[in-house]
Each structure stands twice: as structure tokens, then as C-alpha cells.
Amino acid sequence: MYYFGQFGLDRKDQHVGLANQQYSSQSASDFAQTRFVHHSLPELKLEDVSLATSVASLDFAHPFFINAMTGGSERTGKINQMLGILGCFGKIPLASGSVSAAIKDPSVAETFSVMRRENPHGIIFANLGAHHDVDNAKRAVDLLEANAIQIHVNAPQEIVMPEGDRDFSMWLKNIEILVRELDVPVIAKEVGFGMSRETVAKLASVGVQTVDISGTGGTDFAKIENARRAFHDYDYLEGWGQSTVVSLVEVMSLPADRRPQVIASGGIKNPLDIVKALALGADLVGMSNHFLQFVKDGKADRLEEAMQAIDRYQTQIAEIMTMLGAKTVADLRKTDLILAPAVQNWCQARGIDWTAYARRSAEK
Ligand code: FNR
């Protein structure tokens, strides 16, 4: 096991502590400043709205899940146990944190597999870095009896991480091999730095059919890793990357026949953020730090509250969809959106027609 940093804590424990310190319940600015055009006649009733979606050949009753976080230490094992219980009783899909800790040290395998033990029938994604070989990826899938595996790409995090990797030359080639050799769907995932359309096009070209564009606006791993450095000397890299809204607009600018399915994550805090992400083209939405808040102590005392939040979000997503006249998740892509000013500027520079988002309902 690793022991780094000023408190002598395990790296995974530090990540949880530092992510928790930066959490804010406020919507990220690109989400807050992206607005739906309100139309007064929805011509729809709540009971007719369906929240179902399908990603990576898996069916989801609701369009949000708890995204990758942790495992690998005693404390994070307890967090994963709470997440497993939440997955089972809250009926919400889950992703584990990177399983690499268990591959290096099998004695911590239980801190991941506990998620499956507590949640025998739910959807669980395993998670691993993009340099791992097929055998390791199979081990990660087996450990969690995972329905899919997220392969994370996190170059800025590695660069700022004191003990991080410096060789990213084989990631794309390796992802191609993983997609070809694994029996479960592979989701290529950022960790909060966002994706460009060029990145997504390259991933699609090697067979990736689902990406998680995980953008800025929420947990910032440049900031987390910088806090773990003795001299905090990479503070200027904090905020690196594209926002979740920008990343969605980037990926949707690819032609539909060359575009993978999209999971949106990064700074998602409430049902309106979820609905906006879906309207911007996401098929499914992931939340990490927001759900960490309920389980960060590894105790069950806030699980009831978390389950109520999940229920409430489901109802409120359906209510917002009703206001918008969207019967299905796909219908949300026909709603009218005025993109945040910062996103408009980005689109201008990147040759993306942001005005088209504001006139979609007329094209029904
Ligand atoms: C993460 N994230 C993450 N991602 C990943 O692919 N593998 C991992 O092991 C981890 N570990 C991790 C630990 C903690 C404590 C947090 C909060 C997050 C990144 C996560 O899945 C997500 O991409 C970002 O956190 C952005 O989403 P939020 O937190 O803003 O909702």
C-alpha cells in the first residue's frame, strides 16, 4: 500500500479528503448560464414521461448513476460498501474507483468486491487506467463481476501527481486492444478535464462505442494532486481542461455516424444539471463528488437521505421534462437551449454553430 503526503494517509484516502474539501453544491457556471427557452404549452402529462435510457448495451431505468471514485484502503472500502448498499436499495448504477490498487496488492481486493457483494444484481462498472493490459482489465472485471469497464484517461492528473506516469504514448493503441479483447463494453473516460471532438474521434476510430467526457466544473484532479505536492508548485494548472458543457458541444459536433454514445459527468449537482446534460446530447449522466457527500465517512447514517435524494431526482427530472414537453430522453435533444456566453465563445473559435441549439424545436 502507498503512504504519501503530509498526513501519512493512503493516496486514495487523500483523494477522498481533498475532493470533499473542494465540493460545492452550486451548479458549475457553464451549466448555470446555459438556459432552456421556456415554452408555455408543453402538451404533455407527467405520467407519460419515460426516463429510460440505454448505454453500452445496458438498459438504465433512470438517466443518472454514481460515477467512479474509490477503493484500495480500509476507509475507502467502507465507502464502497456504502455505495454498494446505495446501489442495491437505491437502485442506482455504480462505478468503482480504479481497481489498479487491487491489481498491485490483492490484499485490498475486498475493498472493491464489497461493492458487488452488497449489490449482487445492480449495474456496476469497473475502472482502470489506460496503460493496463488485457489480463489486468479482465481481473478488474472479474473482481466486480462488472457489466462494463471504464478505462480512464487522466494525463493532467498523472503530470501533477508526484508519483504519476509520464508516458502516454501507448494509450490509444492499448485502448484499441482492450476494446477488441474484452467481453464487456469499454467506456473511455476522462476524470474531470473534459474531451475534445478530436479525442472522441480518435477513440471512435479504434472501436470505442461509449465515452464519458467528464469535464471541468466539479472535482479538479489537478488541484487535488497539487495539494498532495510538498510545494504545491503546480497551482497554475488548476482548472485545466474543458467544461462538461463545452465537451458535450464538442462531441456533438461530430457527424452522428462517427459519434460514440456519450456519458456526461463533471460538476453535476442537481436534476436541472442532469436534464441540461441530456439535452446537450448525453445518453447518461454520472455524479461522483455529489454522492460522495452522503458516504464519505464510510457510515450508514446518511444512506436513507441519499436514497430519498435519488427518488427525488427521478421525480424532478420527469417534472422538468414535462415542462419541456420531452416525453423521452431523446426528445430532450429537440429542446431549445441558449448556451452560456463562455460556451458561445468557445464554439465561435471552434467553428461550432451554437445558435442551432436555440432553434431545435422548430425543426421537430
Ligand atoms: C474520482 N474520479 C475517478 N475517476 C476514475 O476514472 N477513476 C478513479 O479512480 C477516480 N477516483 C476518484 C476519486 C474521487 C474521490 C473522486 C471525487 C473522483 C473522477 C470522477 O469519476 C469524475 O470523473 C470526476 O470527479 C468529475 O465528476 P464530479 O466529481 O465533479 O461529479
Short mmCIF file of C-alpha atoms and ligand atoms in Angstrom, two decimals:
data_model
loop_
_atom_site.label_atom_id
_atom_site.label_comp_id
_atom_site.label_asym_id
_atom_site.label_seq_id
_atom_site.Cartn_x
_atom_site.Cartn_y
_atom_site.Cartn_z
CA MET A 1 0.00 0.00 0.00
CA TYR A 2 1.12 3.61 -0.65
CA TYR A 3 1.72 6.19 2.01
CA PHE A 4 2.18 9.72 0.69
CA GLY A 5 1.73 13.29 1.71
CA GLN A 6 1.63 15.43 4.74
CA PHE A 7 -0.78 13.32 6.77
CA GLY A 8 0.81 9.96 6.02
CA LEU A 9 -2.55 8.87 4.61
CA ASP A 10 -3.11 6.40 1.82
CA ARG A 11 -3.35 8.11 -1.58
CA LYS A 12 -6.98 7.04 -2.00
CA ASP A 13 -7.86 8.44 1.42
CA GLN A 14 -6.18 11.72 0.45
CA HIS A 15 -8.18 11.86 -2.79
CA VAL A 16 -11.42 11.45 -0.87
CA GLY A 17 -10.43 14.07 1.71
CA LEU A 18 -9.27 16.62 -0.87
CA ALA A 19 -12.24 16.02 -3.22
CA ASN A 20 -14.55 16.53 -0.26
CA GLN A 21 -12.78 19.80 0.64
CA GLN A 22 -13.39 21.22 -2.84
CA TYR A 23 -17.04 20.19 -3.08
CA SER A 24 -19.63 22.91 -3.63
CA SER A 25 -23.34 22.27 -4.13
CA GLN A 26 -23.55 25.15 -6.66
CA SER A 27 -24.06 24.31 -10.34
CA ALA A 28 -20.94 24.83 -12.46
CA SER A 29 -21.06 28.18 -14.27
CA ASP A 30 -21.49 26.74 -17.80
CA PHE A 31 -24.48 24.74 -16.57
CA ALA A 32 -25.96 27.64 -14.61
CA GLN A 33 -25.55 30.02 -17.55
CA THR A 34 -26.91 27.59 -20.16
CA ARG A 35 -30.66 28.15 -20.20
CA PHE A 36 -33.67 26.41 -21.69
CA VAL A 37 -36.06 28.55 -23.72
CA HIS A 38 -39.32 28.28 -21.81
CA HIS A 39 -42.37 27.45 -23.93
CA SER A 40 -45.73 27.79 -22.16
CA LEU A 41 -47.65 24.88 -23.73
CA PRO A 42 -45.82 21.58 -23.06
CA GLU A 43 -48.68 19.41 -24.48
CA LEU A 44 -47.61 16.50 -22.25
CA LYS A 45 -48.55 14.89 -18.93
CA LEU A 46 -46.07 13.74 -16.28
CA GLU A 47 -47.23 10.11 -16.29
CA ASP A 48 -46.33 9.79 -19.99
CA VAL A 49 -42.65 10.72 -19.44
CA SER A 50 -40.08 7.92 -19.66
CA LEU A 51 -36.66 8.30 -18.02
CA ALA A 52 -35.29 5.11 -19.56
CA THR A 53 -32.02 5.17 -21.45
CA SER A 54 -29.61 2.65 -22.86
CA VAL A 55 -25.81 2.92 -22.93
CA ALA A 56 -23.08 0.39 -23.70
CA SER A 57 -25.76 -2.23 -24.47
CA LEU A 58 -27.14 -1.83 -20.94
CA ASP A 59 -30.61 -0.60 -20.02
CA PHE A 60 -30.99 2.07 -17.37
CA ALA A 61 -34.36 2.89 -15.78
CA HIS A 62 -33.13 6.41 -14.94
CA PRO A 63 -30.55 8.52 -16.73
CA PHE A 64 -28.04 9.05 -13.88
CA PHE A 65 -25.57 6.97 -11.88
CA ILE A 66 -22.81 7.23 -9.27
CA ASN A 67 -19.52 7.59 -11.12
CA ALA A 68 -16.03 6.27 -10.36
CA MET A 69 -14.39 7.15 -7.08
CA THR A 70 -12.57 4.86 -4.82
CA GLY A 71 -11.35 1.64 -3.16
CA GLY A 72 -7.91 0.41 -2.13
CA SER A 73 -7.76 1.31 1.58
CA GLU A 74 -9.73 0.41 4.68
CA ARG A 75 -11.61 3.72 4.72
CA THR A 76 -12.40 3.70 1.01
CA GLY A 77 -13.52 0.05 1.30
CA LYS A 78 -16.17 1.25 3.77
CA ILE A 79 -17.18 3.97 1.33
CA ASN A 80 -17.52 1.34 -1.42
CA GLN A 81 -19.59 -0.80 0.91
CA MET A 82 -21.97 2.14 1.48
CA LEU A 83 -22.09 2.77 -2.28
CA GLY A 84 -22.89 -0.90 -2.84
CA ILE A 85 -25.81 -0.68 -0.39
CA LEU A 86 -26.97 2.52 -2.09
CA GLY A 87 -26.73 0.82 -5.48
CA CYS A 88 -28.84 -2.09 -4.25
CA PHE A 89 -31.56 -0.30 -2.29
CA GLY A 90 -31.49 3.00 -4.20
CA LYS A 91 -31.49 1.03 -7.48
CA ILE A 92 -28.77 3.26 -8.92
CA PRO A 93 -25.92 2.02 -11.14
CA LEU A 94 -22.38 2.45 -9.79
CA ALA A 95 -18.78 2.66 -10.96
CA SER A 96 -15.89 1.62 -8.74
CA GLY A 97 -12.69 3.63 -8.43
CA SER A 98 -9.58 2.46 -10.27
CA VAL A 99 -9.00 -1.21 -9.46
CA SER A 100 -5.24 -0.83 -10.03
CA ALA A 101 -4.63 -0.78 -6.26
CA ALA A 102 -6.08 -4.33 -6.03
CA ILE A 103 -4.05 -5.49 -9.01
CA LYS A 104 -0.83 -4.29 -7.36
CA ASP A 105 -1.86 -5.59 -3.94
CA PRO A 106 -4.50 -8.37 -3.90
CA SER A 107 -4.93 -7.91 -0.13
CA VAL A 108 -7.09 -4.84 -0.86
CA ALA A 109 -9.29 -6.63 -3.45
CA GLU A 110 -12.10 -6.87 -0.92
CA THR A 111 -12.31 -3.05 -0.73
CA PHE A 112 -13.65 -3.21 -4.31
CA SER A 113 -15.52 -6.52 -4.43
CA VAL A 114 -17.59 -5.40 -1.44
CA MET A 115 -19.49 -3.20 -3.89
CA ARG A 116 -20.71 -6.27 -5.78
CA ARG A 117 -21.34 -8.28 -2.61
CA GLU A 118 -23.67 -5.57 -1.31
CA ASN A 119 -25.26 -5.10 -4.74
CA PRO A 120 -25.45 -8.53 -6.36
CA HIS A 121 -27.82 -7.66 -9.21
CA GLY A 122 -27.20 -3.98 -10.00
CA ILE A 123 -25.19 -2.46 -12.82
CA ILE A 124 -21.54 -1.91 -11.83
CA PHE A 125 -18.71 -0.54 -13.98
CA ALA A 126 -15.14 -1.47 -13.14
CA ASN A 127 -12.45 1.18 -13.69
CA LEU A 128 -8.78 1.04 -14.69
CA GLY A 129 -6.08 3.26 -16.23
CA ALA A 130 -5.36 3.18 -19.98
CA HIS A 131 -1.92 1.55 -19.65
CA HIS A 132 -3.21 -1.70 -18.19
CA ASP A 133 -3.07 -4.87 -20.27
CA VAL A 134 -5.92 -7.25 -21.12
CA ASP A 135 -5.17 -9.59 -18.20
CA ASN A 136 -5.41 -6.78 -15.67
CA ALA A 137 -8.60 -5.49 -17.24
CA LYS A 138 -10.11 -8.99 -17.08
CA ARG A 139 -9.12 -9.22 -13.43
CA ALA A 140 -10.82 -5.89 -12.72
CA VAL A 141 -14.00 -7.05 -14.48
CA ASP A 142 -13.98 -10.38 -12.66
CA LEU A 143 -13.38 -8.81 -9.26
CA LEU A 144 -16.53 -6.73 -9.58
CA GLU A 145 -18.44 -9.07 -11.91
CA ALA A 146 -18.69 -5.82 -13.83
CA ASN A 147 -21.22 -5.11 -16.58
CA ALA A 148 -18.75 -2.79 -18.35
CA ILE A 149 -15.31 -1.31 -17.71
CA GLN A 150 -14.33 2.33 -17.68
CA ILE A 151 -10.80 2.94 -18.95
CA HIS A 152 -9.73 6.31 -17.61
CA VAL A 153 -7.51 8.77 -19.46
CA ASN A 154 -6.07 11.27 -16.98
CA ALA A 155 -2.84 12.78 -18.37
CA PRO A 156 -3.09 16.10 -16.44
CA GLN A 157 -3.63 14.21 -13.18
CA GLU A 158 -0.60 11.99 -13.83
CA ILE A 159 1.54 15.03 -14.67
CA VAL A 160 0.68 16.85 -11.44
CA MET A 161 0.72 13.67 -9.31
CA PRO A 162 4.11 13.46 -7.58
CA GLU A 163 4.43 9.73 -8.42
CA GLY A 164 2.46 9.97 -11.70
CA ASP A 165 3.17 8.44 -15.13
CA ARG A 166 4.97 10.36 -17.84
CA ASP A 167 4.47 8.01 -20.80
CA PHE A 168 1.13 8.24 -22.57
CA SER A 169 2.43 7.11 -25.95
CA MET A 170 0.60 3.77 -25.98
CA TRP A 171 -2.79 4.68 -24.53
CA LEU A 172 -4.75 4.77 -27.78
CA LYS A 173 -3.18 1.58 -29.10
CA ASN A 174 -3.83 -0.11 -25.77
CA ILE A 175 -7.46 1.02 -25.68
CA GLU A 176 -7.89 -0.47 -29.15
CA ILE A 177 -6.62 -3.83 -27.83
CA LEU A 178 -8.86 -3.68 -24.75
CA VAL A 179 -11.93 -2.92 -26.88
CA ARG A 180 -11.10 -5.87 -29.13
CA GLU A 181 -10.23 -8.43 -26.44
CA LEU A 182 -12.65 -7.79 -23.58
CA ASP A 183 -16.07 -9.42 -23.40
CA VAL A 184 -17.70 -6.41 -21.72
CA PRO A 185 -18.25 -2.91 -23.17
CA VAL A 186 -15.33 -0.49 -22.76
CA ILE A 187 -16.11 3.10 -21.79
CA ALA A 188 -13.24 5.55 -22.37
CA LYS A 189 -13.44 8.04 -19.52
CA GLU A 190 -11.88 11.36 -18.61
CA VAL A 191 -11.55 12.24 -14.93
CA GLY A 192 -12.73 15.87 -14.91
CA PHE A 193 -10.64 17.51 -17.65
CA GLY A 194 -13.19 17.12 -20.50
CA MET A 195 -12.82 15.78 -24.03
CA SER A 196 -12.39 17.49 -27.39
CA ARG A 197 -14.06 16.25 -30.58
CA GLU A 198 -10.59 15.22 -31.84
CA THR A 199 -10.10 12.99 -28.77
CA VAL A 200 -13.52 11.43 -29.21
CA ALA A 201 -12.97 10.90 -32.95
CA LYS A 202 -9.67 9.09 -32.22
CA LEU A 203 -11.33 6.90 -29.59
CA ALA A 204 -14.17 6.09 -32.01
CA SER A 205 -11.62 5.23 -34.71
CA VAL A 206 -10.21 2.41 -32.54
CA GLY A 207 -13.66 0.99 -31.80
CA VAL A 208 -14.73 2.79 -28.62
CA GLN A 209 -18.53 2.98 -28.63
CA THR A 210 -19.06 4.87 -25.37
CA VAL A 211 -17.16 7.82 -23.92
CA ASP A 212 -17.54 9.61 -20.58
CA ILE A 213 -16.42 13.14 -21.41
CA SER A 214 -16.07 14.06 -17.69
CA GLY A 215 -15.36 17.78 -17.84
CA THR A 216 -14.34 20.64 -15.58
CA GLY A 217 -16.77 22.39 -13.27
CA GLY A 218 -16.67 19.83 -10.46
CA THR A 219 -13.85 17.79 -8.96
CA ASP A 220 -10.47 19.09 -10.16
CA PHE A 221 -7.73 16.46 -10.04
CA ALA A 222 -5.01 18.98 -10.97
CA LYS A 223 -5.92 20.79 -7.77
CA ILE A 224 -6.14 17.56 -5.75
CA GLU A 225 -2.74 16.31 -6.90
CA ASN A 226 -1.18 19.74 -6.44
CA ALA A 227 -2.38 19.75 -2.84
CA ARG A 228 -0.51 16.46 -2.35
CA ARG A 229 2.79 18.01 -3.51
CA ALA A 230 5.19 19.32 -0.88
CA PHE A 231 5.49 22.79 -2.51
CA HIS A 232 2.05 22.99 -4.25
CA ASP A 233 4.05 24.17 -7.25
CA TYR A 234 1.53 23.32 -9.99
CA ASP A 235 -1.22 25.63 -8.79
CA TYR A 236 -1.29 27.33 -12.22
CA LEU A 237 -2.65 24.09 -13.77
CA GLU A 238 -5.80 24.16 -11.64
CA GLY A 239 -8.85 24.48 -13.89
CA TRP A 240 -7.09 22.83 -16.85
CA GLY A 241 -9.41 21.38 -19.48
CA GLN A 242 -12.83 21.93 -20.99
CA SER A 243 -16.09 22.21 -19.08
CA THR A 244 -18.67 19.43 -19.25
CA VAL A 245 -20.97 21.66 -21.34
CA VAL A 246 -18.14 22.52 -23.76
CA SER A 247 -17.15 18.84 -24.01
CA LEU A 248 -20.74 17.87 -24.86
CA VAL A 249 -20.96 20.54 -27.56
CA GLU A 250 -17.57 19.37 -28.90
CA VAL A 251 -18.61 15.72 -29.17
CA MET A 252 -22.00 16.55 -30.66
CA SER A 253 -20.25 18.48 -33.43
CA LEU A 254 -19.02 15.14 -34.80
CA PRO A 255 -21.17 13.54 -37.52
CA ALA A 256 -23.78 11.23 -35.93
CA ASP A 257 -22.44 8.13 -37.69
CA ARG A 258 -18.93 8.69 -36.24
CA ARG A 259 -20.05 9.61 -32.74
CA PRO A 260 -19.94 7.19 -29.80
CA GLN A 261 -22.62 7.21 -27.13
CA VAL A 262 -21.93 9.84 -24.52
CA ILE A 263 -21.91 9.81 -20.75
CA ALA A 264 -21.67 13.29 -19.20
CA SER A 265 -20.01 13.87 -15.85
CA GLY A 266 -18.08 16.59 -14.08
CA GLY A 267 -19.79 19.09 -11.80
CA ILE A 268 -23.30 17.62 -12.00
CA LYS A 269 -25.16 18.68 -8.85
CA ASN A 270 -28.93 18.59 -9.34
CA PRO A 271 -31.81 17.40 -11.58
CA LEU A 272 -31.65 20.53 -13.77
CA ASP A 273 -27.92 19.94 -14.49
CA ILE A 274 -28.82 16.34 -15.41
CA VAL A 275 -31.59 17.42 -17.78
CA LYS A 276 -29.35 20.07 -19.39
CA ALA A 277 -26.60 17.47 -19.95
CA LEU A 278 -29.13 15.12 -21.58
CA ALA A 279 -30.49 17.95 -23.73
CA LEU A 280 -26.91 18.71 -24.82
CA GLY A 281 -26.59 15.16 -26.12
CA ALA A 282 -25.64 12.90 -23.20
CA ASP A 283 -27.25 9.46 -23.06
CA LEU A 284 -26.48 9.05 -19.35
CA VAL A 285 -25.14 11.32 -16.59
CA GLY A 286 -22.62 10.49 -13.85
CA MET A 287 -22.12 12.14 -10.45
CA SER A 288 -19.16 11.47 -8.17
CA ASN A 289 -18.42 14.10 -5.55
CA HIS A 290 -22.10 14.93 -5.05
CA PHE A 291 -22.80 11.37 -3.89
CA LEU A 292 -19.51 11.15 -2.01
CA GLN A 293 -21.06 13.67 0.37
CA PHE A 294 -23.51 11.03 1.66
CA VAL A 295 -20.95 8.26 2.19
CA LYS A 296 -17.62 10.00 2.80
CA ASP A 297 -17.41 8.83 6.42
CA GLY A 298 -17.99 5.21 5.41
CA LYS A 299 -21.03 5.12 7.69
CA ALA A 300 -24.66 4.23 7.02
CA ASP A 301 -26.13 7.26 8.81
CA ARG A 302 -26.84 9.24 5.63
CA LEU A 303 -27.88 6.36 3.34
CA GLU A 304 -31.59 6.97 3.91
CA GLU A 305 -31.08 10.62 2.94
CA ALA A 306 -29.14 9.54 -0.18
CA MET A 307 -31.95 7.17 -1.22
CA GLN A 308 -34.50 9.94 -0.76
CA ALA A 309 -32.32 12.21 -2.91
CA ILE A 310 -32.22 9.56 -5.66
CA ASP A 311 -36.04 9.22 -5.57
CA ARG A 312 -36.47 12.99 -5.55
CA TYR A 313 -34.13 13.45 -8.53
CA GLN A 314 -36.07 10.85 -10.53
CA THR A 315 -39.35 12.66 -9.88
CA GLN A 316 -37.88 16.09 -10.55
CA ILE A 317 -36.16 15.05 -13.79
CA ALA A 318 -39.54 13.80 -15.03
CA GLU A 319 -41.17 17.06 -13.93
CA ILE A 320 -38.60 19.18 -15.75
CA MET A 321 -39.01 17.00 -18.85
CA THR A 322 -42.78 17.55 -18.63
CA MET A 323 -42.29 21.35 -18.53
CA LEU A 324 -40.04 20.99 -21.57
CA GLY A 325 -42.55 18.82 -23.46
CA ALA A 326 -39.99 15.99 -23.69
CA LYS A 327 -41.56 12.56 -23.39
CA THR A 328 -38.23 10.71 -23.68
CA VAL A 329 -34.53 11.38 -23.11
CA ALA A 330 -34.13 11.53 -26.90
CA ASP A 331 -36.85 14.22 -27.10
CA LEU A 332 -34.69 16.47 -24.91
CA ARG A 333 -32.36 16.90 -27.88
CA LYS A 334 -35.17 18.80 -29.62
CA THR A 335 -35.49 21.40 -26.85
CA ASP A 336 -34.20 24.95 -27.29
CA LEU A 337 -31.10 25.96 -25.35
CA ILE A 338 -29.22 29.23 -25.12
CA LEU A 339 -25.65 28.20 -24.40
CA ALA A 340 -23.61 30.01 -21.72
CA PRO A 341 -21.65 33.02 -23.06
CA ALA A 342 -18.32 31.27 -22.40
CA VAL A 343 -19.55 28.25 -24.40
CA GLN A 344 -20.67 30.52 -27.26
CA ASN A 345 -17.15 32.00 -27.41
CA TRP A 346 -15.64 28.55 -27.44
CA CYS A 347 -17.99 27.47 -30.26
CA GLN A 348 -17.11 30.58 -32.25
CA ALA A 349 -13.42 29.69 -32.11
CA ARG A 350 -14.04 26.03 -32.90
CA GLY A 351 -16.47 26.59 -35.79
CA ILE A 352 -19.49 25.11 -33.99
CA ASP A 353 -22.93 26.65 -34.67
CA TRP A 354 -24.19 27.41 -31.17
CA THR A 355 -27.25 29.26 -32.46
CA ALA A 356 -28.64 25.96 -33.79
CA TYR A 357 -29.18 24.83 -30.16
CA ALA A 358 -31.62 27.72 -29.68
CA ARG A 359 -33.87 26.76 -32.61
CA ARG A 360 -34.16 22.98 -32.37
CA SER A 361 -37.87 22.73 -31.53
CA ALA A 362 -38.78 24.46 -34.79
CA GLU A 363 -37.12 21.54 -36.63
CA LYS A 364 -39.30 18.86 -34.93
C1 FNR B 1 -12.65 10.31 -8.79
N1 FNR B 1 -12.63 10.10 -10.16
C2 FNR B 1 -12.08 8.94 -10.67
N2 FNR B 1 -12.24 8.63 -11.98
C3 FNR B 1 -11.75 7.49 -12.49
O1 FNR B 1 -11.94 7.22 -13.68
N3 FNR B 1 -11.04 6.62 -11.68
C4 FNR B 1 -10.84 6.87 -10.36
O2 FNR B 1 -10.23 6.06 -9.65
C5 FNR B 1 -11.36 8.08 -9.81
N4 FNR B 1 -11.16 8.40 -8.50
C6 FNR B 1 -11.87 9.47 -7.96
C7 FNR B 1 -11.85 9.68 -6.57
C8 FNR B 1 -12.63 10.69 -6.02
C9 FNR B 1 -12.62 10.87 -4.52
C10 FNR B 1 -13.45 11.49 -6.85
C11 FNR B 1 -14.35 12.57 -6.26
C12 FNR B 1 -13.44 11.32 -8.20
C13 FNR B 1 -13.20 11.10 -11.09
C14 FNR B 1 -14.71 11.01 -11.23
O3 FNR B 1 -15.12 9.76 -11.73
C15 FNR B 1 -15.25 12.14 -12.12
O4 FNR B 1 -14.78 11.97 -13.44
C16 FNR B 1 -14.85 13.50 -11.61
O5 FNR B 1 -14.80 13.51 -10.21
C17 FNR B 1 -15.81 14.59 -12.03
O6 FNR B 1 -17.11 14.38 -11.50
P1 FNR B 1 -17.69 15.14 -10.20
O7 FNR B 1 -16.91 14.69 -9.02
O8 FNR B 1 -17.49 16.61 -10.46
O9 FNR B 1 -19.12 14.70 -10.13
#
